[in-house]
Structure formats: C-alpha cells, structure tokens
C-alpha cells in the first residue's frame, strides 16, 4: 500500500486545493492578491517592511482577517518567493543551449530586481506552481538531447543554483562592500593590488603569480557581466559534452 502523503497547508493554498467553505460570507480576498501586496511592500521597503499588519493595511482588512487566507508570515514568504517570477519564456524552436542561457539569465535578473528574495530563497526542490513551471520549460528545452529525465532535472537545478549564487554575489558587491570601499578598495583592480602586497609568493605561489599577471584587472567594478557569461558558458559547455557523450554511448549500444 502506498504511503498516505499530503501537501502541507501552505502548499495546498499555493495550488488552490484548499476546500472552499459552503457556508458563510464569500471571501473578499484571495492568496494571490495578498501575495502581490506583500511583494509590493518588499520592493518598496525591503523584507523588513513585510508584516501581517502592513500587508493587511495594504489590502484594506484587519490583520486577523489575513489568517483566513494564509496560515502565517512564513507561509506568506513562501508564497512570495514562488509568485515573484513571471511566466517563463517559452522554448518554441529555440535551440536548447540558447534557451537555457536565456532561462538562466532571466532567473538571475528576477532576483536582482527583487533582492529581498535572497533572504527567503531556499535551495530545495521547488514545490510551488510558478517555480515548477520554470522547471517544466527547462525540461522541454532539453527534449531530444538524449539526456534522461533525471539528468535534465539536474541540469536545470545546477543552472538555477548558478543564477541565484551569481545574483547574491552581484547584490553583495553593490551593497555590502562598504568596509572595503571605505578603505579605498573600490573594485577588482584595487583588490588585486592589495593582494599583490599581502600575498607571500612562497606560501601562495599560484595565486600570487596570477595576481601579478593581472587576473583582477578585467573590470573597474567588483562584478562584470562577462564574469556571469563565463560561468554560464562553462556550465553549458559541460551540458553539451554530456549530451555528446550520451549520443556516443547510444551509438555504441546500437552497434
């Protein structure tokens, strides 16, 4: 007998699977409206501005009334993280590599437009309807590549992790390096010059050589879009090699 599994209440709400009461007044609100209001507040004031009372005020009800639609603030944050993204781009006839490059950049850019989500995003399997829609489109783009379904999921998960990590780095560079900047270290070039002064070539031979050769002279700021493209191409090159290897293995099997 299969084990009895059910979604947590917050996910039941996300999927619209909560039973609708047959009696009583018709609900004035819904989870989507409440979530949209919470996202507006977070965009304006940061995540610290999001509370059950502030969201209730935004939608014009008492704070206690929100609990009819959302179980807790934690549940609301989960809903915000899922609802934040627009619908993903459609793969259509776009080649898998070009599509996944667009798909990954789009996820990164969404986070950079709403950086507060970095505080609540968890590296866990997606369970909300919007995030699963993005996963579905990535799997669609990889159709016909010869990868099995598990490999396709792993490719999508790896690219999502890269998008989130890069967004976190860019956000930190734009807002979290005050101490370095106060010391006059205002970008990668300055950082490289400082390293050149403190690194002992005997202890750090490879890094010291790279610094003195200009490894950190690529751009004036802390981050550069070329860095994002480099990492993305590195990952997609690996996917391309995996696809080629699976094609070769398939050919050998047929023989």
Tab-separated table of C-alpha atoms in Angstrom:
chain	number	residue	atom	x	y	z
A	1	UNK	CA	0.000	0.000	0.000
A	2	UNK	CA	1.349	3.416	-0.939
A	3	UNK	CA	2.065	5.756	1.993
A	4	UNK	CA	-0.506	8.454	2.668
A	5	UNK	CA	1.079	11.715	1.540
A	6	UNK	CA	-0.446	15.174	1.551
A	7	UNK	CA	0.859	18.631	0.838
A	8	UNK	CA	1.486	20.986	3.769
A	9	UNK	CA	-1.341	23.519	4.183
A	10	UNK	CA	0.749	26.374	2.737
A	11	UNK	CA	1.291	24.379	-0.462
A	12	UNK	CA	-2.351	23.393	-0.615
A	13	UNK	CA	-3.095	27.127	-0.683
A	14	UNK	CA	-0.477	27.791	-3.362
A	15	UNK	CA	-2.077	25.186	-5.591
A	16	UNK	CA	-5.605	26.344	-4.825
A	17	UNK	CA	-6.513	22.964	-3.367
A	18	UNK	CA	-7.979	24.100	-0.078
A	19	UNK	CA	-11.648	23.186	0.244
A	20	UNK	CA	-13.990	26.143	-0.196
A	21	UNK	CA	-16.453	26.550	2.669
A	22	UNK	CA	-20.039	26.064	1.512
A	23	UNK	CA	-21.452	28.383	4.142
A	24	UNK	CA	-20.566	31.836	5.358
A	25	UNK	CA	-19.791	35.058	3.526
A	26	UNK	CA	-17.959	34.975	0.226
A	27	UNK	CA	-14.220	35.637	0.732
A	28	UNK	CA	-13.236	39.230	-0.063
A	29	UNK	CA	-9.633	38.351	-0.858
A	30	UNK	CA	-7.509	35.541	-2.210
A	31	UNK	CA	-3.919	34.431	-1.688
A	32	UNK	CA	-2.747	35.924	-4.996
A	33	UNK	CA	-3.968	39.417	-4.041
A	34	UNK	CA	-2.387	39.211	-0.597
A	35	UNK	CA	0.896	37.931	-2.027
A	36	UNK	CA	1.019	40.681	-4.654
A	37	UNK	CA	0.542	43.290	-1.922
A	38	UNK	CA	3.338	41.764	0.147
A	39	UNK	CA	5.677	41.802	-2.859
A	40	UNK	CA	4.893	45.484	-3.445
A	41	UNK	CA	5.824	46.280	0.150
A	42	UNK	CA	9.051	44.262	-0.056
A	43	UNK	CA	10.034	46.082	-3.264
A	44	UNK	CA	9.379	49.455	-1.632
A	45	UNK	CA	10.684	48.897	1.890
A	46	UNK	CA	12.624	45.660	1.900
A	47	UNK	CA	11.629	42.446	3.605
A	48	UNK	CA	11.665	44.151	6.996
A	49	UNK	CA	8.596	46.118	5.937
A	50	UNK	CA	6.551	42.979	5.342
A	51	UNK	CA	4.374	42.025	8.289
A	52	UNK	CA	0.888	40.657	8.595
A	53	UNK	CA	-0.299	44.074	9.739
A	54	UNK	CA	1.387	46.007	6.919
A	55	UNK	CA	0.026	43.623	4.302
A	56	UNK	CA	-3.444	43.750	5.858
A	57	UNK	CA	-3.343	47.538	5.745
A	58	UNK	CA	-2.312	47.450	2.094
A	59	UNK	CA	-5.279	45.265	1.119
A	60	UNK	CA	-7.722	47.033	3.443
A	61	UNK	CA	-8.540	44.428	6.069
A	62	UNK	CA	-7.697	43.764	9.704
A	63	UNK	CA	-4.540	41.735	10.312
A	64	UNK	CA	-6.550	38.910	11.852
A	65	UNK	CA	-8.540	38.607	8.626
A	66	UNK	CA	-5.420	37.555	6.691
A	67	UNK	CA	-5.225	34.282	8.563
A	68	UNK	CA	-8.282	33.107	6.685
A	69	UNK	CA	-6.109	33.047	3.550
A	70	UNK	CA	-2.552	32.478	4.812
A	71	UNK	CA	-1.513	30.495	7.866
A	72	UNK	CA	1.479	32.575	8.981
A	73	UNK	CA	4.039	35.100	7.846
A	74	UNK	CA	6.362	32.212	6.977
A	75	UNK	CA	3.682	30.817	4.673
A	76	UNK	CA	3.308	34.256	3.108
A	77	UNK	CA	7.054	34.425	2.420
A	78	UNK	CA	6.859	31.041	0.707
A	79	UNK	CA	4.058	32.316	-1.486
A	80	UNK	CA	6.017	35.498	-2.290
A	81	UNK	CA	9.100	33.535	-3.356
A	82	UNK	CA	7.019	31.427	-5.737
A	83	UNK	CA	4.842	34.216	-7.134
A	84	UNK	CA	7.744	36.594	-7.705
A	85	UNK	CA	8.684	35.268	-11.117
A	86	UNK	CA	6.665	35.962	-14.241
A	87	UNK	CA	5.813	33.135	-16.578
A	88	UNK	CA	8.994	31.644	-18.036
A	89	UNK	CA	9.958	32.228	-21.663
A	90	UNK	CA	8.602	29.574	-23.996
A	91	UNK	CA	11.218	27.327	-25.634
A	92	UNK	CA	9.463	27.142	-29.012
A	93	UNK	CA	12.034	26.212	-31.654
A	94	UNK	CA	14.924	27.844	-29.796
A	95	UNK	CA	17.976	25.524	-29.578
A	96	UNK	CA	18.405	24.093	-26.093
A	97	UNK	CA	21.631	25.967	-25.345
A	98	UNK	CA	20.332	29.381	-26.394
A	99	UNK	CA	17.122	28.793	-24.457
A	100	UNK	CA	18.840	27.700	-21.248
A	101	UNK	CA	21.175	30.713	-21.443
A	102	UNK	CA	18.099	32.965	-21.659
A	103	UNK	CA	16.320	30.955	-18.953
A	104	UNK	CA	19.231	31.194	-16.514
A	105	UNK	CA	19.834	34.900	-17.081
A	106	UNK	CA	16.119	35.608	-16.647
A	107	UNK	CA	16.125	33.925	-13.228
A	108	UNK	CA	19.201	35.896	-12.175
A	109	UNK	CA	17.684	39.176	-13.324
A	110	UNK	CA	14.427	38.490	-11.454
A	111	UNK	CA	16.382	38.081	-8.224
A	112	UNK	CA	18.419	41.238	-8.879
A	113	UNK	CA	15.173	43.191	-9.317
A	114	UNK	CA	13.839	41.809	-6.018
A	115	UNK	CA	16.981	41.165	-3.968
A	116	UNK	CA	14.988	40.684	-0.757
A	117	UNK	CA	14.106	37.219	-2.038
A	118	UNK	CA	17.702	36.144	-1.344
A	119	UNK	CA	16.804	36.158	2.343
A	120	UNK	CA	13.987	33.650	1.929
A	121	UNK	CA	15.015	31.550	-1.067
A	122	UNK	CA	15.929	28.017	-0.042
A	123	UNK	CA	17.988	25.604	-2.095
A	124	UNK	CA	15.306	22.931	-2.020
A	125	UNK	CA	13.233	21.151	-4.647
A	126	UNK	CA	10.590	23.570	-5.979
A	127	UNK	CA	7.035	22.783	-4.954
A	128	UNK	CA	5.130	25.947	-5.905
A	129	UNK	CA	3.267	26.210	-9.209
A	130	UNK	CA	5.307	29.078	-10.674
A	131	UNK	CA	8.730	27.656	-9.938
A	132	UNK	CA	7.679	24.267	-11.244
A	133	UNK	CA	6.550	25.972	-14.449
A	134	UNK	CA	10.122	27.209	-14.951
A	135	UNK	CA	11.421	23.694	-14.350
A	136	UNK	CA	8.939	22.298	-16.859
A	137	UNK	CA	10.128	24.689	-19.574
A	138	UNK	CA	13.771	23.784	-18.983
A	139	UNK	CA	12.934	20.084	-19.342
A	140	UNK	CA	11.011	20.882	-22.523
A	141	UNK	CA	14.046	22.670	-23.967
A	142	UNK	CA	16.186	19.589	-23.283
A	143	UNK	CA	13.785	17.249	-25.089
A	144	UNK	CA	15.538	15.340	-27.834
A	145	UNK	CA	19.021	15.846	-26.378
A	146	UNK	CA	19.398	12.215	-25.340
A	147	UNK	CA	19.619	13.030	-21.645
A	148	UNK	CA	17.429	11.028	-19.312
A	149	UNK	CA	14.829	12.780	-17.181
A	150	UNK	CA	16.980	12.745	-14.037
A	151	UNK	CA	19.866	14.349	-15.915
A	152	UNK	CA	17.567	17.039	-17.288
A	153	UNK	CA	16.350	17.882	-13.787
A	154	UNK	CA	19.946	18.054	-12.544
A	155	UNK	CA	20.899	20.387	-15.393
A	156	UNK	CA	18.021	22.724	-14.527
A	157	UNK	CA	18.850	22.610	-10.803
A	158	UNK	CA	22.512	23.393	-11.452
A	159	UNK	CA	21.675	26.377	-13.648
A	160	UNK	CA	19.158	27.699	-11.114
A	161	UNK	CA	21.761	27.419	-8.368
A	162	UNK	CA	24.231	29.338	-10.521
A	163	UNK	CA	21.689	32.085	-11.218
A	164	UNK	CA	20.933	32.511	-7.503
A	165	UNK	CA	24.584	32.436	-6.466
A	166	UNK	CA	25.620	34.987	-9.072
A	167	UNK	CA	22.735	37.264	-8.109
A	168	UNK	CA	23.825	37.057	-4.465
A	169	UNK	CA	27.406	37.962	-5.404
A	170	UNK	CA	26.308	40.914	-7.533
A	171	UNK	CA	23.975	42.135	-4.786
A	172	UNK	CA	26.733	41.883	-2.180
A	173	UNK	CA	29.128	43.748	-4.464
A	174	UNK	CA	26.631	46.533	-4.992
A	175	UNK	CA	25.604	46.955	-1.383
A	176	UNK	CA	27.794	45.028	1.011
A	177	UNK	CA	31.384	46.101	0.461
A	178	UNK	CA	31.223	49.389	2.372
A	179	UNK	CA	34.119	48.448	4.650
A	180	UNK	CA	36.421	47.752	1.723
A	181	UNK	CA	35.321	50.862	-0.113
A	182	UNK	CA	35.903	52.985	2.981
A	183	UNK	CA	39.473	51.686	2.901
A	184	UNK	CA	39.810	52.829	-0.714
A	185	UNK	CA	39.309	49.388	-2.282
A	186	UNK	CA	36.627	50.213	-4.823
A	187	UNK	CA	36.740	47.339	-7.254
A	188	UNK	CA	38.557	44.285	-8.532
A	189	UNK	CA	41.581	46.256	-9.743
A	190	UNK	CA	42.166	47.764	-6.295
A	191	UNK	CA	41.541	44.353	-4.742
A	192	UNK	CA	44.221	42.810	-6.949
A	193	UNK	CA	46.712	45.496	-5.963
A	194	UNK	CA	46.059	44.855	-2.266
A	195	UNK	CA	46.516	41.125	-2.762
A	196	UNK	CA	49.793	41.721	-4.561
A	197	UNK	CA	51.040	43.492	-1.438
A	198	UNK	CA	49.985	40.871	1.121
A	199	UNK	CA	50.491	37.554	-0.684
A	200	UNK	CA	53.713	35.680	0.011
A	201	UNK	CA	54.795	34.002	-3.256
A	202	UNK	CA	56.252	31.052	-1.334
A	203	UNK	CA	53.002	30.324	0.508
A	204	UNK	CA	50.636	31.239	-2.337
A	205	UNK	CA	52.734	30.593	-5.459
A	206	UNK	CA	49.914	30.096	-7.987
A	207	UNK	CA	47.629	32.837	-6.662
A	208	UNK	CA	50.479	35.284	-6.260
A	209	UNK	CA	51.573	34.671	-9.848
A	210	UNK	CA	48.013	35.102	-11.142
A	211	UNK	CA	47.552	38.382	-9.254
A	212	UNK	CA	50.821	39.807	-10.516
A	213	UNK	CA	49.876	38.740	-14.047
A	214	UNK	CA	46.696	40.862	-13.835
A	215	UNK	CA	43.995	38.310	-13.034
A	216	UNK	CA	41.885	41.021	-11.369
A	217	UNK	CA	42.320	43.752	-13.972
A	218	UNK	CA	39.380	42.734	-16.126
A	219	UNK	CA	36.944	45.419	-14.990
A	220	UNK	CA	36.686	48.537	-12.916
A	221	UNK	CA	33.970	47.382	-10.503
A	222	UNK	CA	33.519	44.324	-8.378
A	223	UNK	CA	31.447	42.432	-10.918
A	224	UNK	CA	31.190	42.315	-14.680
A	225	UNK	CA	28.584	40.725	-16.920
A	226	UNK	CA	31.435	38.945	-18.660
A	227	UNK	CA	32.009	37.028	-15.427
A	228	UNK	CA	28.412	35.806	-15.480
A	229	UNK	CA	28.685	34.790	-19.132
A	230	UNK	CA	31.943	32.960	-18.487
A	231	UNK	CA	30.430	30.849	-15.719
A	232	UNK	CA	27.261	30.196	-17.705
A	233	UNK	CA	29.218	29.125	-20.793
A	234	UNK	CA	31.330	26.859	-18.601
A	235	UNK	CA	28.209	25.088	-17.350
A	236	UNK	CA	26.570	24.883	-20.766
A	237	UNK	CA	29.796	23.536	-22.287
A	238	UNK	CA	29.593	20.764	-19.715
A	239	UNK	CA	25.984	20.021	-20.642
A	240	UNK	CA	26.989	19.957	-24.303
A	241	UNK	CA	29.734	17.447	-23.546
A	242	UNK	CA	27.291	15.291	-21.588
A	243	UNK	CA	24.851	15.300	-24.499
A	244	UNK	CA	27.662	14.355	-26.899
A	245	UNK	CA	28.765	11.544	-24.581
A	246	UNK	CA	25.225	10.169	-24.340
A	247	UNK	CA	24.951	10.255	-28.150
A	248	UNK	CA	28.209	8.313	-28.466
A	249	UNK	CA	27.073	5.773	-25.881
A	250	UNK	CA	23.799	5.366	-27.722
A	251	UNK	CA	25.624	4.732	-30.984
A	252	UNK	CA	27.831	2.097	-29.402
A	253	UNK	CA	24.790	0.385	-27.899
A	254	UNK	CA	23.050	0.235	-31.262
A	255	UNK	CA	26.096	-1.384	-32.842
